[in-house]
Tab-separated table of C-alpha atoms in Angstrom:
chain	number	residue	atom	x	y	z
A	1	MET	CA	-1.288	16.864	8.444
A	2	MET	CA	1.297	14.174	8.466
A	3	GLU	CA	1.121	10.707	6.673
A	4	THR	CA	1.317	7.686	9.148
A	5	ALA	CA	2.162	4.191	8.014
A	6	PHE	CA	-0.661	1.687	7.567
A	7	THR	CA	0.044	-1.008	10.368
A	8	PRO	CA	-2.576	-3.654	10.102
A	9	LEU	CA	-0.758	-6.548	11.877
A	10	GLN	CA	0.514	-4.431	14.742
A	11	SER	CA	-2.866	-2.697	15.231
A	12	LEU	CA	-4.613	-5.993	15.011
A	13	GLY	CA	-2.182	-7.449	17.579
A	14	GLY	CA	-2.267	-4.468	19.815
A	15	GLY	CA	-6.306	-4.597	19.494
A	16	ALA	CA	-6.211	-8.261	20.512
A	17	LEU	CA	-4.123	-7.416	23.613
A	18	ILE	CA	-6.549	-4.741	24.605
A	19	GLY	CA	-9.247	-7.402	24.286
A	20	LEU	CA	-7.459	-9.865	26.403
A	21	SER	CA	-7.045	-7.278	29.181
A	22	ALA	CA	-10.748	-6.580	29.018
A	23	VAL	CA	-11.548	-10.295	29.354
A	24	MET	CA	-9.035	-10.740	32.228
A	25	LEU	CA	-10.447	-7.733	34.053
A	26	MET	CA	-14.026	-9.272	33.681
A	27	GLY	CA	-12.921	-12.828	34.320
A	28	LEU	CA	-10.798	-12.249	37.280
A	29	HIS	CA	-12.190	-9.076	38.817
A	30	GLY	CA	-15.718	-8.850	37.465
A	31	ARG	CA	-15.229	-5.196	36.071
A	32	ILE	CA	-15.719	-3.428	32.812
A	33	PHE	CA	-12.467	-2.195	31.339
A	34	GLY	CA	-13.458	1.499	30.814
A	35	ALA	CA	-10.828	4.238	30.919
A	36	THR	CA	-13.448	6.785	31.832
A	37	GLY	CA	-14.754	4.750	34.736
A	38	ILE	CA	-11.050	4.076	35.950
A	39	LEU	CA	-10.316	7.816	35.958
A	40	THR	CA	-13.389	9.021	37.328
A	41	GLY	CA	-13.219	6.435	40.164
A	42	LEU	CA	-9.741	7.695	40.868
A	43	ILE	CA	-10.718	11.342	41.323
A	44	ALA	CA	-14.056	10.770	43.060
A	45	PRO	CA	-13.728	7.319	44.695
A	46	GLY	CA	-16.626	5.920	46.388
A	47	ASN	CA	-14.617	4.078	48.902
A	48	ARG	CA	-10.877	3.112	49.485
A	49	SER	CA	-11.028	-0.244	47.822
A	50	ASP	CA	-12.458	1.173	44.638
A	51	PHE	CA	-9.624	3.626	44.645
A	52	THR	CA	-6.982	0.893	45.108
A	53	TRP	CA	-7.967	-1.419	42.223
A	54	ARG	CA	-8.103	1.508	39.823
A	55	ALA	CA	-4.827	2.993	40.956
A	56	ILE	CA	-3.003	-0.346	40.394
A	57	LEU	CA	-4.728	-1.067	37.035
A	58	LEU	CA	-3.580	2.593	35.958
A	59	LEU	CA	-0.001	1.881	37.159
A	60	GLY	CA	-0.001	-1.111	34.860
A	61	MET	CA	-1.436	0.844	31.879
A	62	ILE	CA	1.382	3.482	32.400
A	63	SER	CA	4.018	0.747	32.352
A	64	GLY	CA	2.789	-0.497	28.928
A	65	PRO	CA	4.984	1.891	26.865
A	66	LEU	CA	7.916	1.277	29.199
A	67	LEU	CA	7.784	-2.347	28.681
A	68	VAL	CA	7.561	-1.941	24.960
A	69	LEU	CA	10.683	0.380	25.102
A	70	ALA	CA	12.499	-2.371	27.299
A	71	LEU	CA	11.568	-5.136	24.759
A	72	THR	CA	12.052	-3.290	21.496
A	73	GLY	CA	14.452	-0.440	22.362
A	74	THR	CA	12.025	2.109	20.880
A	75	MET	CA	9.499	4.211	22.811
A	76	PRO	CA	5.990	4.023	21.158
A	77	ALA	CA	5.486	7.277	19.130
A	78	VAL	CA	3.214	9.964	20.369
A	79	ASP	CA	3.168	12.429	17.309
A	80	VAL	CA	0.826	15.402	18.096
A	81	PRO	CA	-0.228	17.361	15.055
A	82	VAL	CA	-2.273	19.825	16.991
A	83	SER	CA	-1.610	22.903	19.089
A	84	THR	CA	-1.408	23.033	22.911
A	85	ALA	CA	-4.627	25.027	22.717
A	86	ALA	CA	-6.311	22.146	20.847
A	87	LEU	CA	-5.085	19.695	23.457
A	88	VAL	CA	-6.648	21.778	26.193
A	89	VAL	CA	-9.994	22.429	24.596
A	90	GLY	CA	-10.338	18.805	23.263
A	91	GLY	CA	-9.369	17.505	26.668
A	92	LEU	CA	-12.054	19.509	28.426
A	93	LEU	CA	-14.640	18.381	25.898
A	94	VAL	CA	-13.683	14.827	26.049
A	95	GLY	CA	-13.831	15.034	29.828
A	96	VAL	CA	-17.332	16.466	29.786
A	97	GLY	CA	-18.551	14.354	27.096
A	98	VAL	CA	-17.463	10.941	28.490
A	99	THR	CA	-18.991	11.860	31.937
A	100	PHE	CA	-22.404	12.505	30.338
A	101	SER	CA	-22.043	9.388	28.074
A	102	SER	CA	-20.789	7.205	30.969
A	103	GLY	CA	-17.939	5.829	28.949
A	104	CYS	CA	-15.497	6.086	25.930
A	105	THR	CA	-13.789	3.994	23.411
A	106	SER	CA	-12.782	1.368	25.834
A	107	GLY	CA	-15.960	1.030	28.050
A	108	HIS	CA	-18.536	1.548	25.301
A	109	GLY	CA	-16.405	0.776	22.154
A	110	VAL	CA	-14.797	-2.397	23.373
A	111	CYS	CA	-16.617	-3.847	26.351
A	112	GLY	CA	-20.096	-2.456	25.535
A	113	LEU	CA	-19.999	-3.558	21.865
A	114	ALA	CA	-18.575	-7.026	22.881
A	115	ARG	CA	-21.723	-7.236	25.366
A	116	LEU	CA	-23.978	-6.344	22.390
A	117	SER	CA	-25.211	-3.340	24.274
A	118	PRO	CA	-27.558	-1.212	22.120
A	119	ARG	CA	-26.818	1.756	24.517
A	120	SER	CA	-22.982	1.355	23.730
A	121	ALA	CA	-23.705	0.857	19.999
A	122	ALA	CA	-25.620	4.223	19.910
A	123	SER	CA	-22.766	5.890	21.793
A	124	VAL	CA	-20.113	4.478	19.462
A	125	VAL	CA	-21.861	5.523	16.270
A	126	THR	CA	-22.426	8.965	17.760
A	127	PHE	CA	-18.943	9.619	18.692
A	128	MET	CA	-17.376	7.959	15.688
A	129	ALA	CA	-19.634	10.273	13.438
A	130	ALA	CA	-18.719	13.356	15.598
A	131	THR	CA	-15.177	12.776	15.457
A	132	ALA	CA	-15.077	12.132	11.795
A	133	ALA	CA	-17.167	15.374	11.244
A	134	THR	CA	-14.681	17.291	13.515
A	135	VAL	CA	-11.668	16.262	11.693
A	136	TYR	CA	-13.172	16.860	8.350
A	137	ILE	CA	-14.145	20.469	9.382
A	138	ILE	CA	-10.821	21.180	11.011
A	139	ARG	CA	-8.724	19.829	8.090
A	140	HIS	CA	-10.606	20.521	5.011
A	141	VAL	CA	-13.211	23.310	5.753
A	142	ILE	CA	-11.301	25.518	8.083
A	143	GLY	CA	-7.988	24.096	6.492
A	144	ALA	CA	-5.964	24.431	9.684
B	1	MET	CA	-2.337	-11.939	43.928
B	2	ARG	CA	-5.181	-9.662	43.449
B	3	TYR	CA	-3.042	-6.637	43.097
B	4	LEU	CA	-0.435	-8.416	40.801
B	5	SER	CA	-3.370	-9.656	38.583
B	6	LEU	CA	-4.697	-5.973	38.304
B	7	TYR	CA	-1.171	-4.704	37.507
B	8	LEU	CA	-0.566	-7.257	34.587
B	9	THR	CA	-4.083	-6.580	33.245
B	10	GLY	CA	-3.341	-2.999	33.140
B	11	LEU	CA	0.051	-3.805	31.602
B	12	ILE	CA	-1.375	-5.819	28.873
B	13	PHE	CA	-3.917	-3.201	28.021
B	14	GLY	CA	-1.046	-0.414	28.144
B	15	VAL	CA	1.224	-2.604	25.740
B	16	GLY	CA	-1.842	-3.222	23.495
B	17	ILE	CA	-2.554	0.563	23.227
B	18	ALA	CA	1.137	1.347	22.722
B	19	ILE	CA	1.720	-1.063	19.774
B	20	SER	CA	-1.707	-0.542	18.287
B	21	GLY	CA	-1.121	3.134	17.667
B	22	MET	CA	-3.974	4.340	19.785
B	23	ALA	CA	-1.596	6.426	21.899
B	24	ASN	CA	-0.518	8.318	18.893
B	25	PRO	CA	-2.845	11.273	17.806
B	26	ALA	CA	-1.370	11.655	14.404
B	27	LYS	CA	-2.482	7.947	13.702
B	28	VAL	CA	-5.757	8.423	15.488
B	29	LEU	CA	-6.674	11.505	13.571
B	30	ASN	CA	-5.601	10.099	10.212
B	31	PHE	CA	-8.079	7.276	10.811
B	32	PHE	CA	-10.802	9.749	10.942
B	33	ASP	CA	-9.418	11.742	7.858
B	34	LEU	CA	-11.074	9.865	5.003
B	35	ALA	CA	-10.739	12.862	2.619
B	36	GLY	CA	-7.105	13.312	3.514
B	37	THR	CA	-4.236	11.182	4.637
B	38	TRP	CA	-6.334	8.202	5.631
B	39	ASP	CA	-4.758	5.486	7.645
B	40	PRO	CA	-7.098	2.607	8.342
B	41	SER	CA	-5.063	0.952	10.965
B	42	LEU	CA	-7.616	1.926	13.732
B	43	ALA	CA	-10.150	-0.315	12.377
B	44	PHE	CA	-7.986	-3.192	13.022
B	45	VAL	CA	-7.414	-2.146	16.695
B	46	MET	CA	-11.199	-1.768	17.324
B	47	GLY	CA	-11.852	-5.178	15.307
B	48	GLY	CA	-9.191	-7.106	17.143
B	49	ALA	CA	-10.298	-5.831	20.482
B	50	VAL	CA	-13.984	-6.209	20.120
B	51	ILE	CA	-13.630	-9.814	18.609
B	52	VAL	CA	-11.318	-10.982	21.459
B	53	THR	CA	-13.510	-9.337	24.090
B	54	PHE	CA	-16.827	-10.768	22.511
B	55	LEU	CA	-15.508	-14.331	22.531
B	56	GLY	CA	-13.728	-13.991	25.938
B	57	TYR	CA	-16.859	-12.528	27.673
B	58	ARG	CA	-19.021	-15.426	26.407
B	59	PHE	CA	-16.645	-17.678	28.215
B	60	VAL	CA	-16.078	-15.843	31.485
B	61	LEU	CA	-19.561	-14.434	31.975
B	62	LYS	CA	-20.984	-18.108	32.038
B	63	ARG	CA	-19.196	-18.442	35.332
B	64	PRO	CA	-21.043	-17.756	38.471
B	65	MET	CA	-18.536	-15.092	39.682
B	66	PRO	CA	-14.984	-13.666	38.754
B	67	VAL	CA	-12.211	-15.657	39.908
B	68	LEU	CA	-10.945	-13.145	42.591
B	69	GLU	CA	-13.933	-11.336	43.519
B	70	ASP	CA	-17.475	-12.261	44.716
B	71	ARG	CA	-19.546	-10.691	41.784
B	72	PHE	CA	-19.523	-9.339	38.335
B	73	HIS	CA	-20.182	-5.488	38.220
B	74	LEU	CA	-22.145	-4.854	34.868
B	75	PRO	CA	-23.808	-1.771	33.717
B	76	THR	CA	-27.499	-2.051	34.200
B	77	SER	CA	-28.549	1.209	32.278
B	78	ARG	CA	-30.334	0.543	29.060
B	79	VAL	CA	-31.536	3.969	28.285
B	80	ILE	CA	-30.613	5.785	25.096
B	81	ASP	CA	-31.325	9.392	25.788
B	82	VAL	CA	-30.053	13.020	25.117
B	83	ARG	CA	-27.598	12.446	27.846
B	84	LEU	CA	-25.922	9.594	26.326
B	85	LEU	CA	-26.023	10.754	22.768
B	86	GLY	CA	-25.121	14.442	23.622
B	87	GLY	CA	-22.198	13.350	25.774
B	88	SER	CA	-21.085	11.062	22.996
B	89	ALA	CA	-21.188	13.842	20.485
B	90	VAL	CA	-19.157	16.187	22.671
B	91	PHE	CA	-16.681	13.441	23.419
B	92	GLY	CA	-16.196	12.886	19.700
B	93	ILE	CA	-15.764	16.649	18.996
B	94	GLY	CA	-12.999	16.722	21.752
B	95	TRP	CA	-11.426	13.555	20.251
B	96	GLY	CA	-11.353	14.942	16.766
B	97	ILE	CA	-9.778	18.173	18.097
B	98	ALA	CA	-7.128	16.730	20.246
B	99	GLY	CA	-6.548	13.193	18.913
B	100	PHE	CA	-6.414	11.611	22.205
B	101	CYS	CA	-9.241	9.526	23.940
B	102	PRO	CA	-8.970	8.552	27.634
B	103	GLY	CA	-8.003	4.967	26.968
B	104	GLY	CA	-5.138	6.000	24.570
B	105	ALA	CA	-3.895	8.987	26.672
B	106	LEU	CA	-3.661	6.977	30.170
B	107	PRO	CA	-1.051	4.490	28.811
B	108	ALA	CA	0.539	7.292	26.887
B	109	ILE	CA	1.468	8.895	30.229
B	110	GLY	CA	4.284	6.302	30.273
B	111	THR	CA	6.054	7.793	27.434
B	112	GLY	CA	6.560	11.004	29.304
B	113	ASP	CA	5.470	13.198	26.453
B	114	ALA	CA	4.362	16.523	27.718
B	115	SER	CA	1.447	16.837	25.404
B	116	VAL	CA	-0.044	13.813	27.173
B	117	PHE	CA	0.109	15.623	30.555
B	118	ILE	CA	-1.540	18.738	29.010
B	119	PHE	CA	-4.444	16.520	27.536
B	120	VAL	CA	-4.901	14.514	30.755
B	121	GLY	CA	-4.882	17.542	32.858
B	122	ALA	CA	-7.677	19.088	30.664
B	123	LEU	CA	-9.426	15.783	30.713
B	124	LEU	CA	-9.679	15.453	34.453
B	125	THR	CA	-10.758	19.212	34.524
B	126	GLY	CA	-13.593	18.364	32.207
B	127	ILE	CA	-14.656	15.353	34.173
B	128	LEU	CA	-14.734	17.356	37.482
B	129	LEU	CA	-16.725	20.218	35.719
B	130	ALA	CA	-19.312	17.814	34.352
B	131	ARG	CA	-19.680	16.143	37.685
B	132	GLY	CA	-20.074	19.641	39.407
B	133	ILE	CA	-22.924	20.342	36.848
B	134	THR	CA	-24.615	16.952	37.319
B	135	ALA	CA	-24.198	16.925	40.989
B	136	SER	CA	-26.351	20.029	41.290
B	137	ARG	CA	-29.119	18.391	39.328
B	138	ALA	CA	-30.230	14.785	39.010
B	139	PRO	CA	-28.490	11.766	40.583
B	140	ARG	CA	-25.960	10.283	38.358
B	141	ALA	CA	-26.256	7.038	36.449
B	142	ALA	CA	-23.310	4.571	37.205
B	143	THR	CA	-20.260	5.010	34.945
B	144	ALA	CA	-20.003	2.230	32.426
């Protein structure tokens, strides 16, 4: 376990930018901004134009940290307090889970809640509770 | 124009994720660790993102169509079933184990951090596995 600094202003500003991009994708391109949908569409595209818009969007997303580096001189931190095995197991579970739930923190959590979708609200409450329970068990019951 | 707009939309999302702390598993896991090294920052990320998206959607979804496309693609499923809740729970468990969610991990690719590649590789594998399971059963609902 490692302490991390409480960053309300940065996090609020970052969140607002995430919201702005979701509004832009809907207002300009008519699409929900969901990382699960974007990724799934890339590895199993229905047709070529569906692949292209997602690929360009992803390219923009990946450029984000590099723009932050260019503007501030510091690469955004990626501190990983878990093992490689945890990354693999966690990644597999996330992939399976979001495929069945048809969305994740961005699709259900941001866009779905903003549309007042009961389906998204049910998903968000469930995954937030499952995440908190998992962190509690790993850190305080197993004590890893 | 269309491609530039998609790239900039992705870029804004990526910058938002990078400065908010969502790309940093240490920060994400601490948000869920209420009994330990709690860092409430992520509530500000979600709050900022949902409020901006809610207000923006009210404006853009009043238009007959998006600016650069001919129609809005909105999720139509309203079912709250075992598939949605089970998938959400599995996603949450994976998120609690690894500390990355898809929306946080995709922009984090830009940092070049090896952990991100391990997580995204496992994530893609999980999505393909789940799609393999579902393809042999019922037809899939559209991804939100």
